[in-house]
XYZ file of C-alpha atoms in Angstrom:
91
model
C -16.525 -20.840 6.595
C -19.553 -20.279 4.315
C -21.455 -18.881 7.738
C -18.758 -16.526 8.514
C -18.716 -15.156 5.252
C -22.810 -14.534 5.188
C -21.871 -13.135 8.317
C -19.881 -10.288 7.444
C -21.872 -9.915 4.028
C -24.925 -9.526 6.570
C -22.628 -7.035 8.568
C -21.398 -5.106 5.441
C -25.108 -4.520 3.958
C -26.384 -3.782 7.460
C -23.588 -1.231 8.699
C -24.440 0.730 4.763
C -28.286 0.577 5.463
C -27.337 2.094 9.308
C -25.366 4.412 7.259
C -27.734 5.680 4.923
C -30.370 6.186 7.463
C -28.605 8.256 9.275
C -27.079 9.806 6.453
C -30.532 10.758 5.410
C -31.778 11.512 8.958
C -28.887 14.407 8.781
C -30.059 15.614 5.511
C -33.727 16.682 6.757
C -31.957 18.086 10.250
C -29.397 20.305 8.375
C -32.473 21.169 6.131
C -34.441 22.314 9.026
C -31.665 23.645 10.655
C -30.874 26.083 7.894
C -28.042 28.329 7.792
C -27.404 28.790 11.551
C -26.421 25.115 11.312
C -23.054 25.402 10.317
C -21.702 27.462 12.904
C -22.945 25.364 15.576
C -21.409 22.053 13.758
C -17.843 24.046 13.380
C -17.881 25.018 17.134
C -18.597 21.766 18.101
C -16.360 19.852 15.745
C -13.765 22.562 17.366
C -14.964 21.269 20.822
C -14.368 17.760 19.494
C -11.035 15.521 19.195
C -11.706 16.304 15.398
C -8.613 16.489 13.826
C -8.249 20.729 13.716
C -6.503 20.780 10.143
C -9.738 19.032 9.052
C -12.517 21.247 10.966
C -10.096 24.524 9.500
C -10.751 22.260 5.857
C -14.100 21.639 6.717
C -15.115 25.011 7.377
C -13.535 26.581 4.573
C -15.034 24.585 2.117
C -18.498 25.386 3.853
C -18.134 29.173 3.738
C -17.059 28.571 -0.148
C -19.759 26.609 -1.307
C -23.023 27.538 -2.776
C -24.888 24.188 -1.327
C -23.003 24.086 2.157
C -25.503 21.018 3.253
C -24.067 18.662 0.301
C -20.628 19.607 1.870
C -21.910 17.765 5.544
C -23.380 15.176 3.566
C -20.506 14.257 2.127
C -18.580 14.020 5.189
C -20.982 11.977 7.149
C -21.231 9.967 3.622
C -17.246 8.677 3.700
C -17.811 7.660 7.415
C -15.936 7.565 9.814
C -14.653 8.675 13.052
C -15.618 12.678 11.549
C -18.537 11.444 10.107
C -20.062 9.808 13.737
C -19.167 13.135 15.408
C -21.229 15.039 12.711
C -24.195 12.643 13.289
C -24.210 13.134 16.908
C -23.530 16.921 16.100
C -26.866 16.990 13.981
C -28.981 14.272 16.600
C-alpha cells in the first residue's frame, strides 16, 4: 500500500514538473513568436476538436487583453485536453 501511494506521489510531482516545463517552454515560444502568434494558435485550435464555444472564448479574451501571452499561459497552466493542443500548437 505504502509503495502505491509513493507511487502516485512520484506520479503527481512528476506530471507538475512535465507541466511546468512545458508550460515555460511555451512562454519563451509565444515570446518569440510575438503578435502573429495568436492568429495562428486560433486557426489551429479552430482546426482542432477544441471545443468551438471555448476557441470563440479563447479568442475573445485574447483580442481584449493587454498581455495576450498571460492569457495562453493560463490555459496551458489549468491543463488539460485544451492545454496539450496549445503545447503542440506552440512546439
Amino acid at each position: 500500500m505504502a509503495l502505491k501511494l509513493e507511487d502516485a506521489i512520484f506520479n503527481k510531482a512528476s506530471n507538475q514538473a512535465i507541466r511546468e516545463a512545458l508550460t515555460k517552454t511555451a512562454e519563451e515560444r509565444l515570446k518569440v513568436m510575438g503578435a502573429s502568434a495568436f492568429p495562428a494558435i486560433i486557426t489551429e485550435l479552430k482546426k482542432s476538436t477544441v471545443d468551438k464555444t471555448f476557441t470563440a472564448e479563447l479568442e475573445r479574451k485574447i483580442n481584449a487583453a493587454t498581455n495576450k501571452n498571460q492569457e495562453v499561459i493560463d490555459v496551458i497552466k489549468k491543463g488539460g485536453a485544451i492545454a496539450d493542443t496549445l503545447i503542440k500548437i506552440l512546439r
